[in-house]
Coordinates of C-alpha atoms in Angstrom, one line a residue:
M15 CA 92.4 137.6 -11.1
L16 CA 92.0 135.4 -14.3
L17 CA 88.6 134.7 -15.7
S18 CA 89.0 131.0 -15.0
E19 CA 89.7 131.7 -11.3
V20 CA 86.6 134.0 -11.1
L21 CA 84.4 131.2 -12.6
I22 CA 85.9 128.6 -10.2
N23 CA 85.2 130.9 -7.3
I24 CA 81.6 131.6 -8.4
G25 CA 81.0 127.8 -8.8
L26 CA 82.4 127.3 -5.3
G27 CA 80.1 130.1 -4.1
L28 CA 77.1 128.2 -5.6
C29 CA 77.9 125.2 -3.5
L30 CA 78.7 127.2 -0.3
G31 CA 75.5 129.3 -0.7
T32 CA 73.3 126.2 -0.9
I33 CA 74.9 124.7 2.2
G34 CA 74.6 128.1 4.0
G35 CA 70.9 128.3 3.2
L36 CA 70.3 124.7 4.3
F37 CA 71.9 125.2 7.7
G38 CA 71.2 128.9 8.3
I39 CA 74.9 129.8 8.6
G40 CA 75.7 131.8 5.5
G41 CA 78.3 129.2 4.2
G42 CA 81.3 130.5 6.1
L43 CA 81.8 127.5 8.3
I44 CA 82.7 125.3 5.3
A45 CA 84.2 128.0 3.2
I46 CA 87.0 128.6 5.8
P47 CA 88.6 125.0 5.6
M48 CA 88.0 124.9 1.8
L49 CA 89.8 128.1 1.2
G50 CA 92.7 126.8 3.2
L51 CA 92.8 123.4 1.4
L52 CA 92.1 124.6 -2.2
F53 CA 94.0 127.9 -2.2
G54 CA 96.4 127.7 0.6
L55 CA 95.0 130.7 2.6
D56 CA 96.0 130.9 6.2
Q57 CA 93.3 130.8 8.9
H58 CA 93.0 134.6 9.3
L59 CA 92.8 135.3 5.5
A60 CA 90.4 132.4 5.0
Q61 CA 88.1 133.7 7.7
G62 CA 88.2 137.3 6.4
T63 CA 87.6 136.3 2.8
A64 CA 84.8 133.9 3.7
L65 CA 83.0 136.8 5.5
V66 CA 82.8 138.8 2.2
M67 CA 80.5 135.9 1.0
V68 CA 78.8 135.4 4.3
V69 CA 77.5 138.9 4.9
P70 CA 75.3 139.2 1.8
N71 CA 74.4 135.5 2.1
V72 CA 73.1 136.0 5.6
M73 CA 71.0 139.0 4.5
L74 CA 69.3 137.0 1.7
A75 CA 68.9 133.9 3.8
L76 CA 67.3 135.9 6.6
W77 CA 64.8 137.4 4.2
R78 CA 63.9 134.0 2.9
Y79 CA 63.6 132.4 6.3
N80 CA 61.3 135.2 7.5
Q81 CA 59.1 134.7 4.4
R82 CA 58.6 131.1 5.2
N83 CA 58.6 131.2 9.0
R84 CA 57.9 134.6 10.6
L85 CA 60.6 135.5 13.1
N86 CA 60.1 137.0 16.6
W87 CA 61.9 140.3 15.9
R88 CA 62.0 141.3 19.6
W89 CA 64.0 138.1 20.4
A90 CA 66.1 138.7 17.2
A91 CA 66.9 142.3 18.3
V92 CA 68.2 141.2 21.7
L93 CA 70.4 138.5 20.2
A94 CA 71.7 140.8 17.5
L95 CA 72.6 143.6 19.9
A96 CA 74.5 141.4 22.4
G97 CA 76.1 139.5 19.5
F98 CA 77.3 142.7 17.8
C99 CA 79.1 144.0 20.9
W100 CA 80.9 140.8 21.7
A101 CA 81.7 140.0 18.0
L102 CA 83.8 143.1 17.9
L103 CA 85.8 141.9 20.9
G104 CA 86.2 138.4 19.4
A105 CA 87.3 139.7 16.0
N106 CA 90.0 141.9 17.6
L107 CA 91.2 138.9 19.7
A108 CA 91.4 136.7 16.6
A109 CA 93.6 139.3 14.8
S110 CA 96.1 139.1 17.6
L111 CA 96.4 135.3 17.6
S112 CA 98.7 133.2 15.4
A113 CA 97.1 131.4 12.3
T114 CA 98.1 128.0 13.7
L115 CA 96.5 128.6 17.1
M116 CA 93.4 129.9 15.4
R117 CA 93.1 126.8 13.3
Q118 CA 93.5 124.5 16.3
L119 CA 90.9 126.5 18.3
F120 CA 88.5 126.4 15.3
V121 CA 88.8 122.6 15.1
V122 CA 88.1 122.2 18.8
F123 CA 85.1 124.6 18.4
L124 CA 83.7 122.6 15.5
L125 CA 84.1 119.2 17.3
T126 CA 82.5 120.5 20.4
L127 CA 79.5 121.7 18.4
M128 CA 79.3 118.4 16.6
L129 CA 79.3 116.4 19.8
Y130 CA 76.7 118.7 21.4
N131 CA 74.4 118.5 18.4
G132 CA 74.8 114.7 18.2
W133 CA 73.9 114.4 21.9
R134 CA 70.8 116.5 21.6
L135 CA 69.5 114.3 18.7
Y136 CA 68.9 111.6 21.2
R137 CA 67.4 113.5 24.1
P138 CA 63.7 114.7 24.3
V139 CA 63.3 118.3 23.2
P140 CA 60.6 120.2 25.1
L141 CA 57.8 121.8 23.1
Q142 CA 57.9 125.5 23.2
S143 CA 55.5 127.0 25.7
A144 CA 55.0 130.2 27.5
Q145 CA 57.1 129.0 30.4
G146 CA 59.8 127.8 28.1
A147 CA 60.1 131.0 26.1
P148 CA 63.5 132.7 26.6
S149 CA 63.7 135.8 28.7
T150 CA 65.5 138.9 27.6
G151 CA 68.3 138.1 29.9
Q152 CA 68.7 134.6 28.6
L153 CA 68.7 135.8 25.0
A154 CA 71.4 138.5 25.9
V155 CA 73.6 135.8 27.5
L156 CA 73.2 133.6 24.4
G157 CA 73.9 136.5 22.1
T158 CA 77.1 137.3 24.1
F159 CA 78.6 133.8 23.8
A160 CA 77.5 133.3 20.2
G161 CA 78.7 136.8 19.2
L162 CA 82.1 136.2 20.9
A163 CA 82.5 132.8 19.1
G164 CA 81.4 134.3 15.8
G165 CA 83.8 137.2 16.0
L166 CA 86.7 134.9 17.0
F167 CA 86.1 132.3 14.3
G168 CA 84.4 134.5 11.6
V169 CA 81.2 132.4 11.5
G170 CA 78.6 134.8 12.7
G171 CA 77.7 132.8 15.9
A172 CA 74.6 131.1 14.3
V173 CA 76.2 127.7 14.8
V174 CA 76.2 128.4 18.6
A175 CA 72.8 130.0 18.8
T176 CA 70.8 127.4 16.8
P177 CA 71.4 124.3 19.0
V178 CA 70.7 126.3 22.2
L179 CA 67.5 127.7 20.8
T180 CA 66.3 124.2 19.8
S181 CA 67.5 122.1 22.8
V182 CA 66.9 124.6 25.6
F183 CA 63.9 126.6 24.4
G184 CA 62.3 124.0 22.2
L185 CA 62.2 125.9 18.9
S186 CA 62.0 124.0 15.7
Q187 CA 65.3 123.8 13.7
V188 CA 64.1 126.2 11.0
A189 CA 62.8 128.7 13.5
A190 CA 66.0 128.6 15.4
Q191 CA 68.1 129.0 12.2
G192 CA 66.1 132.1 11.2
L193 CA 66.6 133.7 14.6
A194 CA 70.3 132.8 14.5
L195 CA 70.6 134.5 11.1
A196 CA 69.1 137.7 12.5
M197 CA 71.7 137.6 15.3
A198 CA 74.5 136.9 12.9
L199 CA 73.9 139.7 10.4
P200 CA 75.3 142.7 12.5
S201 CA 78.1 140.5 14.0
T202 CA 79.3 139.3 10.7
G203 CA 79.4 142.8 9.4
V204 CA 81.5 144.1 12.3
T205 CA 83.8 141.0 12.1
L206 CA 84.4 141.6 8.3
A207 CA 85.2 145.3 9.0
T208 CA 87.7 144.2 11.7
F209 CA 89.4 141.6 9.5
A210 CA 89.5 144.1 6.6
A211 CA 91.1 146.7 8.8
H212 CA 93.9 144.2 9.6
G213 CA 94.4 143.5 5.9
Q214 CA 93.1 139.9 6.2
V215 CA 90.6 139.8 3.3
A216 CA 91.2 138.7 -0.3
W217 CA 88.4 140.9 -1.8
G218 CA 88.5 139.6 -5.4
M219 CA 88.0 136.0 -4.3
G220 CA 85.4 136.9 -1.7
L221 CA 83.3 138.9 -4.1
A222 CA 83.3 136.1 -6.7
L223 CA 82.2 133.7 -3.9
S224 CA 79.5 136.0 -2.8
C225 CA 78.1 136.2 -6.4
G226 CA 77.7 132.4 -6.5
G227 CA 76.3 132.3 -2.9
L228 CA 73.6 134.9 -3.6
L229 CA 72.5 132.8 -6.6
S230 CA 72.1 129.6 -4.7
I231 CA 71.3 130.4 -1.0
S232 CA 67.6 130.3 -1.7
W233 CA 67.9 126.7 -2.9
G234 CA 69.3 125.7 0.5
V235 CA 66.5 127.5 2.4
R236 CA 63.9 125.7 0.3
I237 CA 65.5 122.4 1.0
A238 CA 65.7 123.1 4.8
H239 CA 62.0 123.7 5.0
A240 CA 61.3 120.5 3.1
L241 CA 63.3 118.2 5.3
P242 CA 62.2 116.5 8.5
D243 CA 63.6 118.3 11.6
K244 CA 65.6 115.4 12.9
L245 CA 67.2 114.7 9.5
L246 CA 68.2 118.4 9.2
R247 CA 69.9 118.1 12.6
L248 CA 71.7 114.9 11.6
L249 CA 72.9 116.5 8.4
F250 CA 74.2 119.4 10.4
C251 CA 76.3 117.1 12.6
G252 CA 77.8 115.4 9.5
F253 CA 78.5 118.9 8.1
L254 CA 80.4 119.9 11.3
L255 CA 82.4 116.7 11.2
A256 CA 83.4 117.3 7.5
C257 CA 84.5 120.8 8.3
S258 CA 86.6 119.6 11.2
L259 CA 88.3 116.9 9.1
G260 CA 89.0 119.5 6.4
L261 CA 90.8 121.7 8.8
L262 CA 92.8 118.8 10.3
L263 CA 94.0 117.9 6.7
Q264 CA 95.1 121.5 6.0

């Protein structure tokens, strides 16, 4: 890998890390279409390579979110355990599908998330209460679906967990993003291991991206806590739309 390529990837990682910290997703959601558009990586290789950046980004972002907004670690543990088990299944399923089908499914997944997030912007969100707090069973079900989606699409499942935690259980956007990161950490790790076992990771590129991401993810976390909750959700919808368009152009 040439020095110029390393520097370009570190610079790209800086941008992706900021976005990942802002939305509590590690940066993989936008890295995947960008790696396809800029470097011609197919869907499998883009997902595997993005995960090299996502795993350390999620670790650092989780620490930063917990510093600013203490997490409920019992809830996080239930989400993480369910997510881990089903992410393994999703990652193995992804490895067996064609790159074209994977990209099409990913676009549908992103557009569905965007429409759901857009809809919940304009409906009243209940304040969290003792009655509205999620049960262990509800968290396990959420972790199951989020982990399966995260393993299949290489995004950790946080993009699924966050809107459910805010719209169904009334958590604030930043609190939900912190819990989603806790759930995503083990599932992104097992998903990366699965993609690597199938030879679907460009390690040099991924490590350069992770260096940039680790330098900048704290900036995104700081911005997230400074923005109004509704604006952060609106930006997230725009972000999902941009990712979908990027994949459609690929």
